[in-house]
Coordinates of C-alpha atoms and ligand atoms in Angstrom, one line a residue:
X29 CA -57.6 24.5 27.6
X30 CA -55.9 22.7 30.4
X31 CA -54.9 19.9 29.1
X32 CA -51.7 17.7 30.7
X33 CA -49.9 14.8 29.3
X34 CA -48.0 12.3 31.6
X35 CA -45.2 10.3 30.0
X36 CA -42.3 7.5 30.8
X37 CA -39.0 9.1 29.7
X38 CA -37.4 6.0 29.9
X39 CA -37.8 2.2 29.6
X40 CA -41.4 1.9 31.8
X41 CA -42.2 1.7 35.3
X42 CA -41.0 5.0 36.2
X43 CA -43.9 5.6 38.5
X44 CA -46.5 6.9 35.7
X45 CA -49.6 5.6 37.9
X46 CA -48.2 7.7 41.4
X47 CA -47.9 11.1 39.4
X48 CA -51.2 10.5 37.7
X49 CA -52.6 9.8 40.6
X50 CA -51.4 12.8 42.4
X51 CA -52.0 15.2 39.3
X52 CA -55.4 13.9 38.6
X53 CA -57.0 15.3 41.9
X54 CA -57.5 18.4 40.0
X55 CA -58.5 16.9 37.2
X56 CA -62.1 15.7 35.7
X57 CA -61.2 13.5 33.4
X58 CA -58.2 11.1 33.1
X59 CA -57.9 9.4 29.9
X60 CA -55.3 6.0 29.1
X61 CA -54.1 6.5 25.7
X62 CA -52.2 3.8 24.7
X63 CA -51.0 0.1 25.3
X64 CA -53.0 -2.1 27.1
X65 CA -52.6 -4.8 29.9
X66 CA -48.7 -4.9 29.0
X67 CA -49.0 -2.3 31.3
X68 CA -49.0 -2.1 35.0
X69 CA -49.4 1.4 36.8
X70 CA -49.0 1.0 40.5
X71 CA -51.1 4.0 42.5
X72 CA -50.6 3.4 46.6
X73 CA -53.2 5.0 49.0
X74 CA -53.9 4.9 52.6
X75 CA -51.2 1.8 52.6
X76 CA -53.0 -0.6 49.8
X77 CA -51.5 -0.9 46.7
X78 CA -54.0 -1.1 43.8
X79 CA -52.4 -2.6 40.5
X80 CA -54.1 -1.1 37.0
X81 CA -53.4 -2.4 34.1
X82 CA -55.7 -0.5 31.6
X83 CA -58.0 1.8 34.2
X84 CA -56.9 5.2 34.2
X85 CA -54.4 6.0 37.7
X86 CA -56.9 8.8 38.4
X87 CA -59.3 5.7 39.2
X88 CA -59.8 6.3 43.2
X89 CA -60.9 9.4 43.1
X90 CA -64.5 9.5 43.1
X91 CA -66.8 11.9 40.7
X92 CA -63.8 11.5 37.8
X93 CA -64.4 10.2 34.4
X94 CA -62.1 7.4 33.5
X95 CA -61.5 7.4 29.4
X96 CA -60.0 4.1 27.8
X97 CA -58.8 6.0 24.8
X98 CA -58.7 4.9 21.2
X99 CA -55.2 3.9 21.3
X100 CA -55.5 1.7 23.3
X101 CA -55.2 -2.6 22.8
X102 CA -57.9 -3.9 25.4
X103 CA -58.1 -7.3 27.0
X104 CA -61.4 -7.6 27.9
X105 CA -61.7 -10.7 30.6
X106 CA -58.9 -8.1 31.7
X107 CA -60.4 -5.5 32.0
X108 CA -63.5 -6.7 33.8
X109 CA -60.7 -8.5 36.1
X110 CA -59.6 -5.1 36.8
X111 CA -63.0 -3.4 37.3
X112 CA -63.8 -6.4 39.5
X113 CA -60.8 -6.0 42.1
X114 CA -62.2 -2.1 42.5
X115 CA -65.8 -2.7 43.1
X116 CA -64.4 -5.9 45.5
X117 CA -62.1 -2.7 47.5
X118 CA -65.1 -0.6 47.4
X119 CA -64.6 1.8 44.3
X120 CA -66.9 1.9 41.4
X121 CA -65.2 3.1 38.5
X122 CA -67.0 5.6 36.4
X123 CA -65.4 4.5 33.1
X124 CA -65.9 5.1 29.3
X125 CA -64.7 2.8 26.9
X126 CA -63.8 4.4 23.1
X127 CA -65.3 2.7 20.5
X128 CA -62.5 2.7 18.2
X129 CA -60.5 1.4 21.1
X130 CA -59.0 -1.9 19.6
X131 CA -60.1 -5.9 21.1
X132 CA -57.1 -8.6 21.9
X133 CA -58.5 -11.8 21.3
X134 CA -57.3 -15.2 21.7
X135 CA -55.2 -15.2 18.2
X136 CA -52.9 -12.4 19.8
X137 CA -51.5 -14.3 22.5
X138 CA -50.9 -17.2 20.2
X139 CA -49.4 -14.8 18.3
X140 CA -47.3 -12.9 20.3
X141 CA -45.3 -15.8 21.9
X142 CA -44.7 -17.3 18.6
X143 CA -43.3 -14.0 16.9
X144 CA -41.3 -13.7 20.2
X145 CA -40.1 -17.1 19.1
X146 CA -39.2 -16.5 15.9
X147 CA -37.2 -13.1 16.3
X148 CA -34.7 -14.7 18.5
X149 CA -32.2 -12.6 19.7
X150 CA -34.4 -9.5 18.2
X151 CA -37.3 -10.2 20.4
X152 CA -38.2 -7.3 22.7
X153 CA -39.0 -10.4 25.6
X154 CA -42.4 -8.9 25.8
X155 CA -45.7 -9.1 28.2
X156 CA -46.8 -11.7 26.2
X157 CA -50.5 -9.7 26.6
X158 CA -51.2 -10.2 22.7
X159 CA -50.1 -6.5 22.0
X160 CA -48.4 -6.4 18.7
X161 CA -50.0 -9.0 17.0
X162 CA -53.5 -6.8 18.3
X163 CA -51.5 -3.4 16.6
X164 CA -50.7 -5.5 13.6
X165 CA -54.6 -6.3 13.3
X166 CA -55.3 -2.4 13.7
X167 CA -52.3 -1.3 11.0
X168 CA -53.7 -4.0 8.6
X169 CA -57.4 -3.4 9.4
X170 CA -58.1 -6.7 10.4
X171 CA -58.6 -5.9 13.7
X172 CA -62.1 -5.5 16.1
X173 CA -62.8 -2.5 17.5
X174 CA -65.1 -2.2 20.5
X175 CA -67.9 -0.5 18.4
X176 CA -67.6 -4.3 16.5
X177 CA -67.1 -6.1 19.3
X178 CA -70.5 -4.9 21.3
X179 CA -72.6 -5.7 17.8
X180 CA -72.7 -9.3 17.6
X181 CA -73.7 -9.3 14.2
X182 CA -70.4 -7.0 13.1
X183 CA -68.2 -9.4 16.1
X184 CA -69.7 -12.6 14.1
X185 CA -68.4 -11.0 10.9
X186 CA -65.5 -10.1 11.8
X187 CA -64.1 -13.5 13.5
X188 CA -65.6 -15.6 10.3
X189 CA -63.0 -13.9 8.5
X190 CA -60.2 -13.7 11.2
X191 CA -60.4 -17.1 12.2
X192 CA -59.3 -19.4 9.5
X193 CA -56.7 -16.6 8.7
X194 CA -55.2 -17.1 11.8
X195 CA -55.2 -20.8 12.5
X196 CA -53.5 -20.8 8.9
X197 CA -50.9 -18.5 10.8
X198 CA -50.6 -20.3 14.2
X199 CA -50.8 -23.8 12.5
X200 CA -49.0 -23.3 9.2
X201 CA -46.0 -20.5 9.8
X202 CA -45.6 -21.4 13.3
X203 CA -46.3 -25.1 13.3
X204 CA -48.6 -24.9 16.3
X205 CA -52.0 -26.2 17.5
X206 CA -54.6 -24.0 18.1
X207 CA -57.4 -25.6 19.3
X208 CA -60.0 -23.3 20.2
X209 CA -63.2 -23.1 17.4
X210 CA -64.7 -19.9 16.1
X211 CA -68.0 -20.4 17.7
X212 CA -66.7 -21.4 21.2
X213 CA -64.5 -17.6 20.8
X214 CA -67.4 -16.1 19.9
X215 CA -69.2 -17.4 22.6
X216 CA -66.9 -16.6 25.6
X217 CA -65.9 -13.0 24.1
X218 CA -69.4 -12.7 23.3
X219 CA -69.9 -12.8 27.2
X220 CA -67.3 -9.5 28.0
X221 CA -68.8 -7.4 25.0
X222 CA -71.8 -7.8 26.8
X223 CA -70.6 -6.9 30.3
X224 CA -68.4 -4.0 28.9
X225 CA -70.9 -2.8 26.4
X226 CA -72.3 -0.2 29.2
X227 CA -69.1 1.6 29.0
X228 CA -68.9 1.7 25.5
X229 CA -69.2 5.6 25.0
X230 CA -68.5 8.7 22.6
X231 CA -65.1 9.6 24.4
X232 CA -64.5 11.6 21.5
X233 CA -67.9 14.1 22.5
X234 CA -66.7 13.0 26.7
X235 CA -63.3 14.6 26.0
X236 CA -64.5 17.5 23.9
X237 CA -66.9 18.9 25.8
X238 CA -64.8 18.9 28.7
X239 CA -62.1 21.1 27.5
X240 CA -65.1 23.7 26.1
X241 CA -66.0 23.7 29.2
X242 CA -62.9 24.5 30.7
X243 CA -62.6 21.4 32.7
X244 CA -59.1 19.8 33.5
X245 CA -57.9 16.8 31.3
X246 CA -55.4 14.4 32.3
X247 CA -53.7 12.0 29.6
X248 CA -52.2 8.7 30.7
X249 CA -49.0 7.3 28.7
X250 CA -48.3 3.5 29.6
X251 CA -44.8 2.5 28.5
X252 CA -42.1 4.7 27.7
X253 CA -40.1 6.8 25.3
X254 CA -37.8 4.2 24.5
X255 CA -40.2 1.9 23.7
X256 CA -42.4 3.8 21.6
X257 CA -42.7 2.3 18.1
X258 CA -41.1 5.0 16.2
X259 CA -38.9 6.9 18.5
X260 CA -37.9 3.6 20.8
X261 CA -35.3 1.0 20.0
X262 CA -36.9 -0.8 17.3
X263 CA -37.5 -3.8 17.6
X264 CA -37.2 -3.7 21.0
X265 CA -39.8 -2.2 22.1
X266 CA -43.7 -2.1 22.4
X267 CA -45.9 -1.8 19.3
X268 CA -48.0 1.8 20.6
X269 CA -47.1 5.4 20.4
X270 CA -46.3 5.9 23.8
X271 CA -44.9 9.1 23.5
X272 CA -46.7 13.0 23.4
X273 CA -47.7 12.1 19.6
X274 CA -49.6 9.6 20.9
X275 CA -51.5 11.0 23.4
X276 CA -53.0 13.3 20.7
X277 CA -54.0 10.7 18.2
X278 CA -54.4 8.2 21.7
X279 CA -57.3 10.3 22.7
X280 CA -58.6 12.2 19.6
X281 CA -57.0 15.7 21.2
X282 CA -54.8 18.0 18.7
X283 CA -51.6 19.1 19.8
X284 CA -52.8 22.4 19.8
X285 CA -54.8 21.5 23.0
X286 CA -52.0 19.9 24.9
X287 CA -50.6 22.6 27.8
X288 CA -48.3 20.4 29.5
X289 CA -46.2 17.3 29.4
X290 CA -44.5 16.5 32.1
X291 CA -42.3 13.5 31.8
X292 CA -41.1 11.0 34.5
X293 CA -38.1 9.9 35.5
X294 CA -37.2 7.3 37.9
X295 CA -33.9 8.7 39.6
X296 CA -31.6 6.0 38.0
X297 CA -32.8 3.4 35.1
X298 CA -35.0 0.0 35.1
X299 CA -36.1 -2.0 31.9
X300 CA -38.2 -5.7 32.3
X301 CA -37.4 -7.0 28.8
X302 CA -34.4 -7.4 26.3
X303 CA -32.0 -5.9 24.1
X304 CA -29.1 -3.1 25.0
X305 CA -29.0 -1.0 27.9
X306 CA -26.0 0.9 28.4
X307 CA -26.4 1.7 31.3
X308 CA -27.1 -1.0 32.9
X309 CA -24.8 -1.8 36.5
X310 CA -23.5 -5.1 36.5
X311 CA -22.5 -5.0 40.1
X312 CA -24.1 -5.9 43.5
X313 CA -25.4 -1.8 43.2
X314 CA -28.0 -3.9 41.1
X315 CA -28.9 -5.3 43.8
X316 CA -29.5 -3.2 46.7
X317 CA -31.4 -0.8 44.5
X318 CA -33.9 -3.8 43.2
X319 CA -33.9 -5.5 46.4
X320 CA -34.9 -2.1 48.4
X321 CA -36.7 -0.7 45.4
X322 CA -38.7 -3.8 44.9
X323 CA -37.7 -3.2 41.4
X324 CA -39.7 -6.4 39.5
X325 CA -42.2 -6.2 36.9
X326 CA -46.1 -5.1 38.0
X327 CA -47.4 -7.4 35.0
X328 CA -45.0 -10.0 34.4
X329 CA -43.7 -10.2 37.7
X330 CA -40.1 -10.6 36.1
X331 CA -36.7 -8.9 38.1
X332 CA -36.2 -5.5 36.5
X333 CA -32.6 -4.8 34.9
X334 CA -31.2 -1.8 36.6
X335 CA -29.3 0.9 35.2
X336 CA -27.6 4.7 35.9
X337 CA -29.8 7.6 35.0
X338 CA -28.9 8.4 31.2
X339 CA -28.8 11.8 29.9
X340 CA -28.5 10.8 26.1
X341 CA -32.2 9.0 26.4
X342 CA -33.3 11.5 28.5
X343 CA -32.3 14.4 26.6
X344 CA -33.8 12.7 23.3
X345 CA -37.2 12.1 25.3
X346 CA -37.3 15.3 26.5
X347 CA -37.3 16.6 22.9
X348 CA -39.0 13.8 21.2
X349 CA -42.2 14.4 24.1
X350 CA -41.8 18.2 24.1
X351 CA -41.7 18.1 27.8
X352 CA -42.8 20.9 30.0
X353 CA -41.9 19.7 33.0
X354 CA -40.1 16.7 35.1
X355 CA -40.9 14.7 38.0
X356 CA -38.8 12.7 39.7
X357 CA -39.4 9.6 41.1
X358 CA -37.1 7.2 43.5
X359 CA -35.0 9.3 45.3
X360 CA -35.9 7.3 48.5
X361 CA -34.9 4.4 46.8
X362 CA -31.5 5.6 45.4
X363 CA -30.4 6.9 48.7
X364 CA -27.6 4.7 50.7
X365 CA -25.7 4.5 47.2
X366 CA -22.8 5.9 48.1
X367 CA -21.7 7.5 44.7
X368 CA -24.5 7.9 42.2
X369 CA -23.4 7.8 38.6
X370 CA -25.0 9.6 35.7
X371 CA -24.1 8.9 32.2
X372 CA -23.7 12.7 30.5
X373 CA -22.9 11.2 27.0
X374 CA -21.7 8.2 25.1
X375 CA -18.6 7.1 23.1
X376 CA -19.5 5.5 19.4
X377 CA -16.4 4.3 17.6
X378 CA -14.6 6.8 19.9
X379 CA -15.9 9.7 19.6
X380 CA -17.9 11.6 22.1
X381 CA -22.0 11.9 21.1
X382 CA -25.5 13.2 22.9
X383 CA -27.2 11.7 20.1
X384 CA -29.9 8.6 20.1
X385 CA -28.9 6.4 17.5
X386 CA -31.3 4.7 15.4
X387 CA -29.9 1.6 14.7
X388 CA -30.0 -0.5 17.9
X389 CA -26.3 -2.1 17.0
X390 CA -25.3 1.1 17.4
X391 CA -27.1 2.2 20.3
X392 CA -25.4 -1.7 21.8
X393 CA -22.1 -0.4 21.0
X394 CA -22.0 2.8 22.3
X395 CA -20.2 3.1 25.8
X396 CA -21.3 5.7 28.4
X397 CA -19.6 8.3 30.1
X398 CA -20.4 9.3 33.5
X399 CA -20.1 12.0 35.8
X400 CA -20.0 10.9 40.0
X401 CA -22.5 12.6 42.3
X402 CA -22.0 12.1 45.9
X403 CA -25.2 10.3 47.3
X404 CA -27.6 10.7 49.9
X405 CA -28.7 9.4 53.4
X406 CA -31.7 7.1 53.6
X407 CA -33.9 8.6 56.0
X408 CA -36.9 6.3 56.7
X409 CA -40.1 6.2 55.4
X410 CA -41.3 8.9 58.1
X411 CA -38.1 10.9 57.8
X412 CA -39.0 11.2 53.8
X413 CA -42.5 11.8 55.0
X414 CA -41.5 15.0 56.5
X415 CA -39.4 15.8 54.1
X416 CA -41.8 15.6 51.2
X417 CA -43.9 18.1 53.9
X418 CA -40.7 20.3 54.1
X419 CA -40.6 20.6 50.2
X420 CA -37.7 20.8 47.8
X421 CA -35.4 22.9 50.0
X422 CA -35.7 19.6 52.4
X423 CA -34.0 16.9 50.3
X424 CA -30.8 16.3 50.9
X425 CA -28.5 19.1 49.6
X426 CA -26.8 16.1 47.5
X427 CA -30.1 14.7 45.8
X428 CA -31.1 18.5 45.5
X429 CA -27.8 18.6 43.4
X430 CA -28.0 15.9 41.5
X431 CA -31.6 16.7 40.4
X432 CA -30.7 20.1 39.7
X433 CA -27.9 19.3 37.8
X434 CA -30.3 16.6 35.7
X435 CA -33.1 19.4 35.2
X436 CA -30.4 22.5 34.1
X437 CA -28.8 20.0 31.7
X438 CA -32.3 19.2 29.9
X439 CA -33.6 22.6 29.7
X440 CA -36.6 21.4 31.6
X441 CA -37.8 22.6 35.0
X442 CA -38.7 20.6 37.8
X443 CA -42.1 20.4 38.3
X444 CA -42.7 17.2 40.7
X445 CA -40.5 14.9 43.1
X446 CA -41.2 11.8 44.8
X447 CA -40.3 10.2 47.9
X448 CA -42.0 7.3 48.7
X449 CA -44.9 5.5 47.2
X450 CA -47.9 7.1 48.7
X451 CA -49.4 10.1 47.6
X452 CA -48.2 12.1 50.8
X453 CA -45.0 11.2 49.5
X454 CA -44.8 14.5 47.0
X455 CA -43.1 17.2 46.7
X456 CA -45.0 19.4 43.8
X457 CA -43.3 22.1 42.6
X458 CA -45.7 23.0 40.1
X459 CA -49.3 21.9 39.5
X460 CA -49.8 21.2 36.0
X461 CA -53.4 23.0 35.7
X462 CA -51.9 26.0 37.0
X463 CA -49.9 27.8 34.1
X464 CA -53.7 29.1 32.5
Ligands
GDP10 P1 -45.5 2.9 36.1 O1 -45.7 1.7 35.2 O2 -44.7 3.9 35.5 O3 -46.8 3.4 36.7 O4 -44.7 2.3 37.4 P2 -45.0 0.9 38.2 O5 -46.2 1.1 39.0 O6 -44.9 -0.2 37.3 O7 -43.6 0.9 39.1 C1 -43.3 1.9 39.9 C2 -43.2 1.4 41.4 O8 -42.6 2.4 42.2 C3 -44.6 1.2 42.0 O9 -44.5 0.1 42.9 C4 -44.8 2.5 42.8 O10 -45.7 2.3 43.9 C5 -43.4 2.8 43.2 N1 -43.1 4.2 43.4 C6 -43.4 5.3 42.6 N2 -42.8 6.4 43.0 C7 -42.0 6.0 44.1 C8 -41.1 6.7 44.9 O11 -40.8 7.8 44.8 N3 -40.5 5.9 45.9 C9 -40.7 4.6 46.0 N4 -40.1 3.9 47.0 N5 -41.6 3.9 45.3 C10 -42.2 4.6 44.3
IMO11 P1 -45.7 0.4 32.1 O1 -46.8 1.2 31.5 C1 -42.0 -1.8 31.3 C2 -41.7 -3.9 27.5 C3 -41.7 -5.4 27.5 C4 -40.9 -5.7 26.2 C5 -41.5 -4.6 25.3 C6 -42.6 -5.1 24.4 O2 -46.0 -0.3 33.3 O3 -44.5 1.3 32.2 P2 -45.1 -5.7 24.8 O4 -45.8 -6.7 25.7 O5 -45.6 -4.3 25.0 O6 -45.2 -6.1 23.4 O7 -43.6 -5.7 25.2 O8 -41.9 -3.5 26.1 N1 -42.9 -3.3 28.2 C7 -42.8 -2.7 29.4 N2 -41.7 -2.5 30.2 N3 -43.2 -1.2 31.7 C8 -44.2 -1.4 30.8 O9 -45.4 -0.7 31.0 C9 -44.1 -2.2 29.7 N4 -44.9 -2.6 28.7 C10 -44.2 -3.2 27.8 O10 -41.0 -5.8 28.6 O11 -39.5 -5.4 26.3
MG12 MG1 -45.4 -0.4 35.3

């Protein structure tokens, strides 16, 4: 049963799409299992950058099959977007589409700006993709689901009840206008169930019959630990399970099936979006490490906030996710910082904790406590290149320490390490398909 989850053990963009990317040339079948176009998994080859948003990272490899799992919150002009800018580099993605994967419609993005709105200083300053207004529509079961969606008769159905609801909604609790008509919805969405109706597929038999027959199964988190719906900082998070958990219900998999999970972590911290960070360097260190890192958002575009590595979130993802295994990400990027923090634990009304909090006023008041670690030359994207050829014993003695240090502390063994954004750019420690 070799079956490998990938997750963010932080606040997103951690590099997800590179280690999926890498993992999944052993793989068969790489499945997304959660979010949606809030998403935005970067995978680098021969020097292009290819930006997907809701296609599986395992993508440009040919002869794989690409699963849009269940979980996930599809935008479908988005979608085809995405499958268009492959075929137009010369990939054709062999994709299946769940049928209980859930539709964002126009509604949503209405929606999601104007609960934004409303929250004030409790909104999460999201994507504004239409993602928690389309996971309110699943939770409340008013929401289409692809198997709908392609039957125009059930789509028809469905919006006929859906759309006076909502322009109620927009028009009366938010006071806006809304000016799009039922039928001229139906007719443009109408449109993308019909081009994405070929995909539509029984991921459920896909998926199955791949781990009877022994085949190798990758599962794709978008997001993060801390912003999973339960186990995140409520509210300021995304509205998916992003986490392990998730992956299982995500993709229709039991957790019985699941041999790895290998969590990554970007060697210090980065969050696009609001509410408390910790962590978070208020000093021009900011800015070197965003400015060299390129560190803004992949969807949105916006500058990411930059923080130390965090031990207290890490630790808590590492048990939250039952991780397997960690792989590192950045260590390019961090190096020239002259002393890298990492926060071991907090203070909370002054006393020491390891603990997550629940509450996020809490989690705001608690102050971290770090531990210095001397940092580590740059060396240039060849010299990294032949280091990630020399393999672990080639990194600098410091980042060797500092990674070390990180791994011993969680109980969890190092299983990958990046260097640089290309796939050459790896040092794998362990494959993930290899324990069975
Ligand atoms: P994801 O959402 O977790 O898949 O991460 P993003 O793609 O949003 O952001 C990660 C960014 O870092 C992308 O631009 C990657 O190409 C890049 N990246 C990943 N790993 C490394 C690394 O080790 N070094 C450098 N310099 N860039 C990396
Ligand atoms: P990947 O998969 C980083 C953040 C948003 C916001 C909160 C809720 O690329 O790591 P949403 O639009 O989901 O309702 O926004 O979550 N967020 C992300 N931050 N990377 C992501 O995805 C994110 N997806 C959502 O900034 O704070
Ligand atoms: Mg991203």
């Amino acid at each position: 049963m070799p079956v490998a989850v990938i997750v963010g053990t932080q606040w997103g963009d951690e590099g997800k799409g590179k280690v999926v990317d890498y993992y999944a040339s052993r793989a068969q079948v790489i499945v997304r299992f959660n979010g949606g176009a809030n998403a935005g998994h970067t995978v680098v080859l021969k020097g292009k950058s290819y930006k997907l948003h809701h296609i599986p990272s395992g993508v440009l490899y040919p002869n794989k099959i690409n699963i849009i799992g269940n979980g996930m919150a599809v935008d479908p002009k988005k979608l085809i977007q995405e499958i268009e800018m492959l075929k137009g580099a010369g990939i054709k993605p062999s994709l299946a589409i769940s049928p209980r994967a859930h539709v964002v419609l126009p509604y949503h993005f209405v929606l999601d700006g104007a609960e934004e709105e409303r929250k004030g200083g409790l909104a999460a300053g999201t994507t504004k993709r239409g993602i928690g207004p389309c996971y309110s529509d699943k939770a409340s079961r008013f929401g289409v689901r692809f198997c709908e969606f392609i039957d125009s008769g059930a789509f028809r159905e469905k919006l006929a009840i859906l759309h006076p609801l909502k322009l109620r909604i927009i028009e009366g609790a938010y006071g806006l206008s809304f000016s799009r008509t039922q039928e001229d919805i139906f007719r443009e969405y109408s449109q993308y169930a019909s081009v994405l109706a070929p995909y539509v597929k029984d991921t459920v038999e896909i998926i199955h019959s791949a781990i009877e027959a022994k085949k190798r199964i990758l599962l794709e988190g978008a997001q993060a630990t801390m912003l999973d719906i339960d186990h995140g900082l409520y509210p300021f998070g995304t509205s998916s399970n992003t986490t392990a958990g998730g992956a299982c219900t995500g993709a229709g998999i039991g957790p019985t099936q699941v041999d790895e999970v290998v969590g990554v972590v970007k060697a210090y911290t980065s969050r696009v979006g609001s509410g408390p960070l910790p962590t978070e360097i208020t000093d021009s260190t900011a800015d070197f490490i965003r400015n060299k890192g390129g560190e803004y958002g992949t969807t949105t575009g916006r500058p990411r906030r930059i923080g130390w590595l965090d031990m207290v979130t890490l630790r808590y993802s590492a048990r939250i996710n039952g991780l397997t295994g960690l792989a590192f990400t950045r260590i390019d990027t961090l190096a020239g910082v002259k002393k890298v923090k990492l926060c071991t634990h907090y203070t909370l009304d002054g006393k020491k904790t390891l603990l997550m909090p629940a509450s996020h006023r809490d989690f705001a008041r608690c102050k971290p406590v770090y531990r210095e670690f001397p940092g580590w030359k740059d060396a240039g994207i060849d010299g990294w290149r032949k280091c990630a050829k020399g393999g672990f014993k080639a990194l600098p003695a410091q980042a060797r320490a500092y990674l070390s240090f990180i791994s011993k502390s969680v109980g969890v063994p190092i299983y990958f390490v990046s260097v640089g954004a290309g796939r050459e750019d790896s040092i794998v420690l362990k494959d993930v398909f290899g324990r069975r």
